[in-house]
XYZ file of C-alpha atoms in Angstrom:
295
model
C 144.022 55.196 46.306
C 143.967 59.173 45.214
C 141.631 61.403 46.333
C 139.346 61.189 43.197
C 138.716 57.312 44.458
C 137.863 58.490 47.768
C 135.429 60.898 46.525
C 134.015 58.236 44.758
C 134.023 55.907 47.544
C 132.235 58.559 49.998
C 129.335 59.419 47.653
C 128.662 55.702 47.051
C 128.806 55.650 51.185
C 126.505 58.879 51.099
C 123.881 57.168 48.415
C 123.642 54.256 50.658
C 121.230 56.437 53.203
C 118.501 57.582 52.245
C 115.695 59.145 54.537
C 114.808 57.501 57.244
C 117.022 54.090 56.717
C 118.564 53.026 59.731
C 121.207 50.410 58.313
C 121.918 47.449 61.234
C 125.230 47.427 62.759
C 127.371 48.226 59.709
C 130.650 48.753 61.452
C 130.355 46.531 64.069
C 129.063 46.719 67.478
C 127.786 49.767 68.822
C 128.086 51.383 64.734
C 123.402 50.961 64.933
C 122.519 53.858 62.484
C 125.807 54.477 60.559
C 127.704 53.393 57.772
C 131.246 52.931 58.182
C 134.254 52.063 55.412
C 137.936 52.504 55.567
C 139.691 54.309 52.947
C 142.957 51.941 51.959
C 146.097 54.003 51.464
C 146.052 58.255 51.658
C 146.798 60.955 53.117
C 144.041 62.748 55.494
C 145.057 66.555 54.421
C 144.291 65.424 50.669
C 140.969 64.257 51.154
C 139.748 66.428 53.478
C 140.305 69.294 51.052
C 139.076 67.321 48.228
C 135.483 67.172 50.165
C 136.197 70.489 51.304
C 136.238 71.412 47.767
C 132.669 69.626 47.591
C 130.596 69.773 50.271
C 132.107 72.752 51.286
C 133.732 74.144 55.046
C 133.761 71.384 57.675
C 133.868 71.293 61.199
C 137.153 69.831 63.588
C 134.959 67.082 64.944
C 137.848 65.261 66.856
C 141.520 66.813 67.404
C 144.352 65.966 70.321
C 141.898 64.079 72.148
C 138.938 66.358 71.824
C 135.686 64.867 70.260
C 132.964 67.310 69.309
C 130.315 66.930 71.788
C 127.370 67.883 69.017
C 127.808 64.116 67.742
C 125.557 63.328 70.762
C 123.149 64.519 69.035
C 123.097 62.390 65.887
C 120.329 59.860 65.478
C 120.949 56.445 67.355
C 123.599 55.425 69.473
C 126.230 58.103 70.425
C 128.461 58.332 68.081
C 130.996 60.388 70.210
C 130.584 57.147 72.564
C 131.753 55.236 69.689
C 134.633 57.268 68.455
C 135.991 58.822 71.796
C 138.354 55.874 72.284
C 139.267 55.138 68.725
C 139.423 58.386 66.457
C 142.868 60.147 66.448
C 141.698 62.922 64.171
C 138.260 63.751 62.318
C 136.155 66.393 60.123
C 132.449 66.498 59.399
C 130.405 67.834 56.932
C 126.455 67.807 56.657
C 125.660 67.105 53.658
C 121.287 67.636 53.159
C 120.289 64.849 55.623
C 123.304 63.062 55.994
C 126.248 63.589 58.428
C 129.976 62.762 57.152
C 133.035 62.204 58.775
C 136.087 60.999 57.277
C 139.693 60.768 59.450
C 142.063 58.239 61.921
C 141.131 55.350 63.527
C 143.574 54.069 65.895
C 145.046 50.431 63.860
C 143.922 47.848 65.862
C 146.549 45.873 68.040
C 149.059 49.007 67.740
C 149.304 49.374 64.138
C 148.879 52.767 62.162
C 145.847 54.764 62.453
C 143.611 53.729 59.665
C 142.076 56.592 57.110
C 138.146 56.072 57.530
C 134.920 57.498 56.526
C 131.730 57.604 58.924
C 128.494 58.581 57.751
C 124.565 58.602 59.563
C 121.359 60.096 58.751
C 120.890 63.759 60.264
C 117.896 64.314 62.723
C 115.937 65.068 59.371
C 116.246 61.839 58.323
C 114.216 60.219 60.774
C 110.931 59.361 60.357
C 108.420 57.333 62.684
C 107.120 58.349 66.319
C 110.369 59.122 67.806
C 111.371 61.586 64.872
C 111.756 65.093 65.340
C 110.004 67.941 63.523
C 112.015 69.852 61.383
C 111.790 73.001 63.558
C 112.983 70.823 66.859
C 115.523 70.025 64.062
C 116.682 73.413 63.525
C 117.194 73.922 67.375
C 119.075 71.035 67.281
C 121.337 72.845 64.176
C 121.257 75.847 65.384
C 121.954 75.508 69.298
C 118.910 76.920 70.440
C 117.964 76.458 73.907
C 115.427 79.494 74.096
C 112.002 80.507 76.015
C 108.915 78.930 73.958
C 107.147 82.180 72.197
C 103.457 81.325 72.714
C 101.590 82.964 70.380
C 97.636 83.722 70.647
C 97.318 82.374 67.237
C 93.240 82.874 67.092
C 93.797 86.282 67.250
C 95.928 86.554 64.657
C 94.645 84.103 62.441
C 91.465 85.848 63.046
C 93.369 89.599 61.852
C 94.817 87.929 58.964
C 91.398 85.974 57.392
C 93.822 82.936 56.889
C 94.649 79.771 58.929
C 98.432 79.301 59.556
C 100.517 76.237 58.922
C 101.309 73.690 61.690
C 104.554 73.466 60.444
C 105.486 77.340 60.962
C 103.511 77.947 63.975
C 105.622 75.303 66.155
C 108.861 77.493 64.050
C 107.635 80.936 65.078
C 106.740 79.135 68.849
C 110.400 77.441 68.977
C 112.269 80.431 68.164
C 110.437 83.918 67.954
C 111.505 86.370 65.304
C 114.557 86.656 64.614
C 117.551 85.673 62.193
C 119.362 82.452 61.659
C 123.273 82.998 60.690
C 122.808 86.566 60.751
C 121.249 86.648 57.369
C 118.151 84.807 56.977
C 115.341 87.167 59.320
C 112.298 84.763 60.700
C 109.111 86.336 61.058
C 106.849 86.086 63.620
C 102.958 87.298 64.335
C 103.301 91.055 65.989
C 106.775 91.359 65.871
C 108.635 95.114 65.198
C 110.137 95.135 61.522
C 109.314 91.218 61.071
C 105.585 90.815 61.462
C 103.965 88.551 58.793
C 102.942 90.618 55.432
C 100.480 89.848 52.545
C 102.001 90.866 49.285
C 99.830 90.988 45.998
C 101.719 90.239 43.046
C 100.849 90.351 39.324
C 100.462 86.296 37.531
C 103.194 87.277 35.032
C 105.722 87.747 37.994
C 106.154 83.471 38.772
C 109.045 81.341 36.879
C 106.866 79.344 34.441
C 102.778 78.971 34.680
C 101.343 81.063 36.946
C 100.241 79.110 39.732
C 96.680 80.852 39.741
C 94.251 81.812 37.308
C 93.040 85.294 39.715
C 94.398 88.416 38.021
C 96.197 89.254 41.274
C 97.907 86.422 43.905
C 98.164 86.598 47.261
C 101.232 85.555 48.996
C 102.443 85.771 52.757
C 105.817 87.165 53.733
C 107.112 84.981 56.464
C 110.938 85.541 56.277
C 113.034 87.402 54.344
C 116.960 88.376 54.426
C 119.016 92.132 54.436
C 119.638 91.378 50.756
C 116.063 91.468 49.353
C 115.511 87.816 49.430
C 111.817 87.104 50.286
C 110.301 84.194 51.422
C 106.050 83.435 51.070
C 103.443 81.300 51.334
C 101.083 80.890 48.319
C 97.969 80.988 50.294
C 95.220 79.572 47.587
C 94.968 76.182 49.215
C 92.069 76.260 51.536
C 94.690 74.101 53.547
C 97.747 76.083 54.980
C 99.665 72.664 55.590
C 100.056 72.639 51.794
C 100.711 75.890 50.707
C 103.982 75.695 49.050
C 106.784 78.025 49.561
C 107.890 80.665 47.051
C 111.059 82.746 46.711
C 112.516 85.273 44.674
C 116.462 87.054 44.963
C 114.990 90.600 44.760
C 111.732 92.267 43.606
C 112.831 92.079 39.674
C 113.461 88.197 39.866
C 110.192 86.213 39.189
C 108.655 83.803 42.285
C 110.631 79.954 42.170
C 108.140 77.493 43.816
C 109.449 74.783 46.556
C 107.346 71.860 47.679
C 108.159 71.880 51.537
C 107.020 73.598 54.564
C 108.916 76.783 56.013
C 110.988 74.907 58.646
C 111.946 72.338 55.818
C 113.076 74.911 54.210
C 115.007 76.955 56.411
C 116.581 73.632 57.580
C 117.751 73.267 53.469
C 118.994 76.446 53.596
C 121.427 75.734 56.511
C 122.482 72.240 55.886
C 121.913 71.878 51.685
C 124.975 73.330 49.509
C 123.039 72.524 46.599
C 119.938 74.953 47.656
C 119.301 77.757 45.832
C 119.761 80.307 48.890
C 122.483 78.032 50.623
C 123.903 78.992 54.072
C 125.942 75.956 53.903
C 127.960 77.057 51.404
C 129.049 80.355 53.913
C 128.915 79.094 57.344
C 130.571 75.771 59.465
C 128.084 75.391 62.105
C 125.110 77.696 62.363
C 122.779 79.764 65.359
C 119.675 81.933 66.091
C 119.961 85.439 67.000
C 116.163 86.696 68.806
C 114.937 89.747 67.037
C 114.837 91.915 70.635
C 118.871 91.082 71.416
C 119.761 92.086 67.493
C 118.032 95.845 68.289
Protein backbone atom coordinates (compact mmCIF):
# COMPACT_ATOMS: atom_id res chain seq x y z
CA UNK A 1 0.00 0.00 0.00
CA UNK A 2 1.68 3.62 -1.04
CA UNK A 3 1.17 6.51 0.71
CA UNK A 4 -1.63 7.89 -1.60
CA UNK A 5 -3.78 4.66 -0.19
CA UNK A 6 -3.03 5.60 3.22
CA UNK A 7 -4.14 9.04 2.74
CA UNK A 8 -7.10 7.69 1.49
CA UNK A 9 -7.55 5.26 4.16
CA UNK A 10 -7.05 8.06 7.02
CA UNK A 11 -9.61 10.54 5.64
CA UNK A 12 -12.20 7.75 5.28
CA UNK A 13 -11.03 7.03 9.19
CA UNK A 14 -11.32 10.94 9.78
CA UNK A 15 -15.04 11.13 8.00
CA UNK A 16 -16.13 8.40 10.22
CA UNK A 17 -16.35 11.07 13.36
CA UNK A 18 -18.27 13.52 13.26
CA UNK A 19 -19.20 15.89 16.27
CA UNK A 20 -20.06 14.50 19.13
CA UNK A 21 -20.09 10.56 17.98
CA UNK A 22 -18.58 8.46 20.40
CA UNK A 23 -18.09 5.13 18.27
CA UNK A 24 -18.25 1.80 20.86
CA UNK A 25 -15.14 -0.04 21.33
CA UNK A 26 -13.76 0.06 17.78
CA UNK A 27 -10.34 -1.33 18.46
CA UNK A 28 -11.03 -3.49 21.06
CA UNK A 29 -11.12 -3.20 24.70
CA UNK A 30 -10.28 -0.15 26.35
CA UNK A 31 -10.28 1.70 22.35
CA UNK A 32 -14.29 3.57 23.94
CA UNK A 33 -14.19 6.86 21.85
CA UNK A 34 -11.67 6.09 19.03
CA UNK A 35 -11.38 4.64 15.81
CA UNK A 36 -8.59 2.47 15.15
CA UNK A 37 -7.27 0.68 11.61
CA UNK A 38 -3.97 -0.74 10.66
CA UNK A 39 -2.29 0.35 7.63
CA UNK A 40 -1.06 -3.13 5.73
CA UNK A 41 2.44 -2.79 4.31
CA UNK A 42 4.60 0.87 4.49
CA UNK A 43 6.96 2.63 5.65
CA UNK A 44 6.21 5.16 8.74
CA UNK A 45 8.69 8.11 7.39
CA UNK A 46 6.52 8.05 4.04
CA UNK A 47 3.32 8.58 5.50
CA UNK A 48 4.01 10.70 8.07
CA UNK A 49 5.29 13.26 5.58
CA UNK A 50 2.55 12.57 3.26
CA UNK A 51 0.02 13.89 6.18
CA UNK A 52 2.58 16.24 7.04
CA UNK A 53 2.16 17.54 3.65
CA UNK A 54 -1.72 17.75 4.55
CA UNK A 55 -2.66 18.49 7.72
CA UNK A 56 0.35 20.18 8.23
CA UNK A 57 3.36 20.04 11.33
CA UNK A 58 2.67 17.26 13.84
CA UNK A 59 3.63 16.61 17.18
CA UNK A 60 6.21 13.41 18.49
CA UNK A 61 3.37 11.89 20.44
CA UNK A 62 5.32 8.65 21.42
CA UNK A 63 9.27 8.13 20.84
CA UNK A 64 11.93 5.60 22.79
CA UNK A 65 9.43 4.89 25.27
CA UNK A 66 8.06 8.33 25.83
CA UNK A 67 4.22 8.85 25.31
CA UNK A 68 2.97 12.41 25.20
CA UNK A 69 1.24 13.00 28.36
CA UNK A 70 -1.42 15.65 26.59
CA UNK A 71 -3.29 12.38 25.26
CA UNK A 72 -4.76 12.34 28.81
CA UNK A 73 -6.59 14.79 27.88
CA UNK A 74 -8.52 13.44 24.89
CA UNK A 75 -12.19 12.65 25.34
CA UNK A 76 -12.92 9.13 26.96
CA UNK A 77 -10.70 6.66 28.20
CA UNK A 78 -6.94 7.56 28.31
CA UNK A 79 -5.59 7.02 25.41
CA UNK A 80 -1.91 7.26 26.68
CA UNK A 81 -3.28 4.31 29.06
CA UNK A 82 -4.03 2.52 25.97
CA UNK A 83 -0.95 3.07 23.93
CA UNK A 84 1.82 3.26 26.71
CA UNK A 85 2.40 -0.50 26.48
CA UNK A 86 1.86 -1.05 22.82
CA UNK A 87 3.04 2.01 20.59
CA UNK A 88 6.76 1.87 19.55
CA UNK A 89 6.61 5.16 17.72
CA UNK A 90 3.72 7.81 16.97
CA UNK A 91 2.76 11.43 15.49
CA UNK A 92 -0.43 13.42 15.90
CA UNK A 93 -2.08 15.92 14.15
CA UNK A 94 -5.41 17.85 15.06
CA UNK A 95 -7.20 18.07 12.44
CA UNK A 96 -10.66 20.72 13.26
CA UNK A 97 -12.25 18.43 15.92
CA UNK A 98 -10.58 15.38 15.39
CA UNK A 99 -7.26 14.05 16.83
CA UNK A 100 -4.93 11.72 14.51
CA UNK A 101 -2.28 9.52 15.15
CA UNK A 102 -0.76 7.23 12.81
CA UNK A 103 2.65 4.97 13.81
CA UNK A 104 3.97 1.27 15.48
CA UNK A 105 2.15 -1.01 17.30
CA UNK A 106 4.13 -3.64 18.84
CA UNK A 107 2.98 -7.19 16.47
CA UNK A 108 1.27 -9.17 18.73
CA UNK A 109 3.00 -12.47 20.03
CA UNK A 110 6.57 -10.93 18.99
CA UNK A 111 6.02 -10.20 15.47
CA UNK A 112 6.88 -6.78 13.70
CA UNK A 113 5.46 -3.63 14.87
CA UNK A 114 2.38 -3.03 12.88
CA UNK A 115 1.90 0.56 10.89
CA UNK A 116 -1.49 1.94 12.46
CA UNK A 117 -3.69 4.88 12.46
CA UNK A 118 -5.64 6.16 15.70
CA UNK A 119 -8.11 8.74 15.53
CA UNK A 120 -10.87 10.39 18.43
CA UNK A 121 -12.96 13.35 18.61
CA UNK A 122 -11.11 16.52 20.18
CA UNK A 123 -12.65 18.08 23.41
CA UNK A 124 -14.75 20.17 20.79
CA UNK A 125 -16.40 17.39 19.71
CA UNK A 126 -18.26 16.61 22.66
CA UNK A 127 -21.50 17.52 23.25
CA UNK A 128 -23.99 16.64 26.22
CA UNK A 129 -23.61 17.61 30.08
CA UNK A 130 -20.16 16.49 30.53
CA UNK A 131 -18.85 18.56 27.42
CA UNK A 132 -16.64 21.33 27.74
CA UNK A 133 -17.11 24.91 26.51
CA UNK A 134 -15.04 25.90 23.86
CA UNK A 135 -13.08 28.40 26.00
CA UNK A 136 -12.34 25.46 28.80
CA UNK A 137 -11.38 23.96 25.38
CA UNK A 138 -8.85 26.40 24.51
CA UNK A 139 -7.17 26.03 28.03
CA UNK A 140 -7.11 22.64 27.39
CA UNK A 141 -5.14 23.57 23.74
CA UNK A 142 -3.37 26.02 24.91
CA UNK A 143 -1.96 24.81 28.44
CA UNK A 144 -3.45 27.33 30.43
CA UNK A 145 -3.57 26.88 34.02
CA UNK A 146 -4.07 30.70 34.95
CA UNK A 147 -5.89 32.95 37.79
CA UNK A 148 -9.76 33.38 36.76
CA UNK A 149 -10.03 37.30 35.59
CA UNK A 150 -13.36 38.27 37.18
CA UNK A 151 -14.67 40.93 35.50
CA UNK A 152 -17.48 43.45 36.93
CA UNK A 153 -19.30 42.95 33.78
CA UNK A 154 -22.44 45.37 34.85
CA UNK A 155 -20.22 48.02 34.82
CA UNK A 156 -19.00 47.61 31.71
CA UNK A 157 -21.87 46.44 29.99
CA UNK A 158 -23.45 49.39 31.51
CA UNK A 159 -20.30 51.88 29.79
CA UNK A 160 -20.70 50.17 26.60
CA UNK A 161 -24.91 50.36 26.13
CA UNK A 162 -24.58 46.64 24.94
CA UNK A 163 -24.97 43.21 26.65
CA UNK A 164 -21.93 40.89 26.13
CA UNK A 165 -21.92 37.33 24.91
CA UNK A 166 -21.84 34.34 27.33
CA UNK A 167 -19.60 32.76 25.17
CA UNK A 168 -16.75 35.58 25.38
CA UNK A 169 -17.28 36.61 28.84
CA UNK A 170 -16.32 32.99 30.30
CA UNK A 171 -13.09 33.62 27.32
CA UNK A 172 -12.09 37.04 28.65
CA UNK A 173 -12.76 35.36 32.53
CA UNK A 174 -10.57 32.11 31.56
CA UNK A 175 -7.74 33.91 30.22
CA UNK A 176 -7.54 37.83 30.55
CA UNK A 177 -6.10 39.82 27.69
CA UNK A 178 -3.63 38.70 26.13
CA UNK A 179 -2.28 36.76 22.93
CA UNK A 180 -2.56 33.18 21.89
CA UNK A 181 0.69 31.90 19.80
CA UNK A 182 2.12 35.20 19.98
CA UNK A 183 0.00 36.52 17.22
CA UNK A 184 -3.58 36.49 17.77
CA UNK A 185 -4.09 39.54 20.84
CA UNK A 186 -7.46 38.73 23.07
CA UNK A 187 -9.19 41.58 24.35
CA UNK A 188 -10.52 42.08 27.47
CA UNK A 189 -12.92 44.90 29.31
CA UNK A 190 -10.31 47.73 30.77
CA UNK A 191 -7.33 46.33 29.62
CA UNK A 192 -4.08 48.77 28.41
CA UNK A 193 -3.78 48.60 24.46
CA UNK A 194 -6.55 45.69 24.29
CA UNK A 195 -9.73 47.09 25.77
CA UNK A 196 -12.89 46.31 23.71
CA UNK A 197 -13.56 49.08 20.80
CA UNK A 198 -16.73 50.03 18.78
CA UNK A 199 -15.80 50.65 15.21
CA UNK A 200 -18.38 52.29 12.72
CA UNK A 201 -17.97 51.17 9.34
CA UNK A 202 -19.59 52.23 6.05
CA UNK A 203 -22.42 49.18 4.47
CA UNK A 204 -20.32 49.08 1.27
CA UNK A 205 -17.24 47.83 3.34
CA UNK A 206 -18.84 43.81 3.97
CA UNK A 207 -18.03 40.85 1.31
CA UNK A 208 -21.46 40.54 -0.36
CA UNK A 209 -24.95 42.16 1.09
CA UNK A 210 -24.49 44.33 3.67
CA UNK A 211 -25.66 42.77 6.66
CA UNK A 212 -27.71 45.99 7.73
CA UNK A 213 -29.86 48.35 6.12
CA UNK A 214 -28.47 51.58 8.77
CA UNK A 215 -26.21 53.87 6.73
CA UNK A 216 -23.47 53.25 9.30
CA UNK A 217 -22.81 49.59 11.31
CA UNK A 218 -21.64 49.12 14.44
CA UNK A 219 -19.19 46.48 15.19
CA UNK A 220 -17.11 45.53 18.42
CA UNK A 221 -13.38 44.96 18.34
CA UNK A 222 -12.71 42.05 20.57
CA UNK A 223 -9.33 40.71 19.25
CA UNK A 224 -7.16 41.59 16.77
CA UNK A 225 -3.41 40.52 15.68
CA UNK A 226 0.18 42.76 15.06
CA UNK A 227 -0.64 42.35 11.37
CA UNK A 228 -3.90 44.37 11.09
CA UNK A 229 -6.18 41.47 11.34
CA UNK A 230 -9.36 42.52 13.26
CA UNK A 231 -11.79 40.57 14.81
CA UNK A 232 -15.76 42.02 15.74
CA UNK A 233 -18.92 41.40 16.78
CA UNK A 234 -21.85 42.63 14.60
CA UNK A 235 -23.85 43.93 17.42
CA UNK A 236 -27.53 44.43 15.66
CA UNK A 237 -29.03 41.39 17.30
CA UNK A 238 -30.78 42.52 20.38
CA UNK A 239 -29.19 39.09 21.52
CA UNK A 240 -25.30 39.11 21.97
CA UNK A 241 -25.29 35.15 22.00
CA UNK A 242 -25.96 35.49 18.26
CA UNK A 243 -24.06 38.14 17.01
CA UNK A 244 -21.90 36.64 14.46
CA UNK A 245 -18.28 37.22 14.10
CA UNK A 246 -16.69 39.33 11.37
CA UNK A 247 -13.11 39.65 10.09
CA UNK A 248 -11.16 41.42 7.70
CA UNK A 249 -6.94 41.01 6.80
CA UNK A 250 -6.41 44.81 7.03
CA UNK A 251 -8.55 48.00 6.89
CA UNK A 252 -8.76 47.88 2.81
CA UNK A 253 -10.15 44.20 2.82
CA UNK A 254 -14.02 44.17 3.15
CA UNK A 255 -15.70 42.37 6.58
CA UNK A 256 -16.05 38.11 5.89
CA UNK A 257 -18.92 36.95 8.22
CA UNK A 258 -18.50 33.58 10.45
CA UNK A 259 -21.42 31.91 12.16
CA UNK A 260 -19.74 30.96 15.60
CA UNK A 261 -19.03 32.55 18.83
CA UNK A 262 -15.48 34.17 19.63
CA UNK A 263 -14.04 31.16 21.54
CA UNK A 264 -15.28 28.90 18.56
CA UNK A 265 -13.47 30.81 16.68
CA UNK A 266 -10.28 31.31 18.20
CA UNK A 267 -10.36 27.51 18.86
CA UNK A 268 -10.64 27.24 14.59
CA UNK A 269 -7.98 29.36 14.33
CA UNK A 270 -5.58 27.14 16.39
CA UNK A 271 -6.64 23.71 15.49
CA UNK A 272 -8.38 24.29 11.65
CA UNK A 273 -5.69 24.38 8.66
CA UNK A 274 -8.44 25.05 6.46
CA UNK A 275 -9.50 28.49 8.38
CA UNK A 276 -9.08 31.49 6.82
CA UNK A 277 -6.62 33.02 9.59
CA UNK A 278 -5.08 29.48 10.44
CA UNK A 279 -2.53 29.12 13.31
CA UNK A 280 -2.43 25.54 12.55
CA UNK A 281 -0.86 25.88 9.56
CA UNK A 282 2.35 27.83 11.62
CA UNK A 283 2.49 26.30 14.94
CA UNK A 284 2.73 22.32 16.49
CA UNK A 285 1.17 22.81 19.75
CA UNK A 286 -0.05 26.19 20.87
CA UNK A 287 -0.15 28.66 24.42
CA UNK A 288 -1.42 31.93 26.03
CA UNK A 289 0.83 34.68 26.80
CA UNK A 290 -1.20 37.34 29.65
CA UNK A 291 -1.12 40.82 28.31
CA UNK A 292 0.82 42.21 31.77
CA UNK A 293 3.92 39.43 31.32
CA UNK A 294 4.15 40.44 27.30
CA UNK A 295 4.83 44.41 28.56
Amino acid sequence: MDSTAHLDVIEDLLARLVPGDLPDQEGGPGLQGYHLVDLATGELNAVVAALRSRFGPSRTVALDGFVDPSLWRLPGPPLADVLADRVVEMYGWTVGRRWLGVGLFKGVGGTAPQLTAVAAPTLAGRTGATALSWAEELAVLTGWQGPRRPVDWESVERKLGLRLPRDYKLLAETFGAGTFDDNLELCAPGAKYLDLELITTDPTEFFGPAPSSRPSIRLLQWAMTSSEHSFCWLVEDPDPDEWPVFARSDNWEPWTRFGCSSAEFVHRMLTDLQHPYSLARHFESHWFTPAEQAE
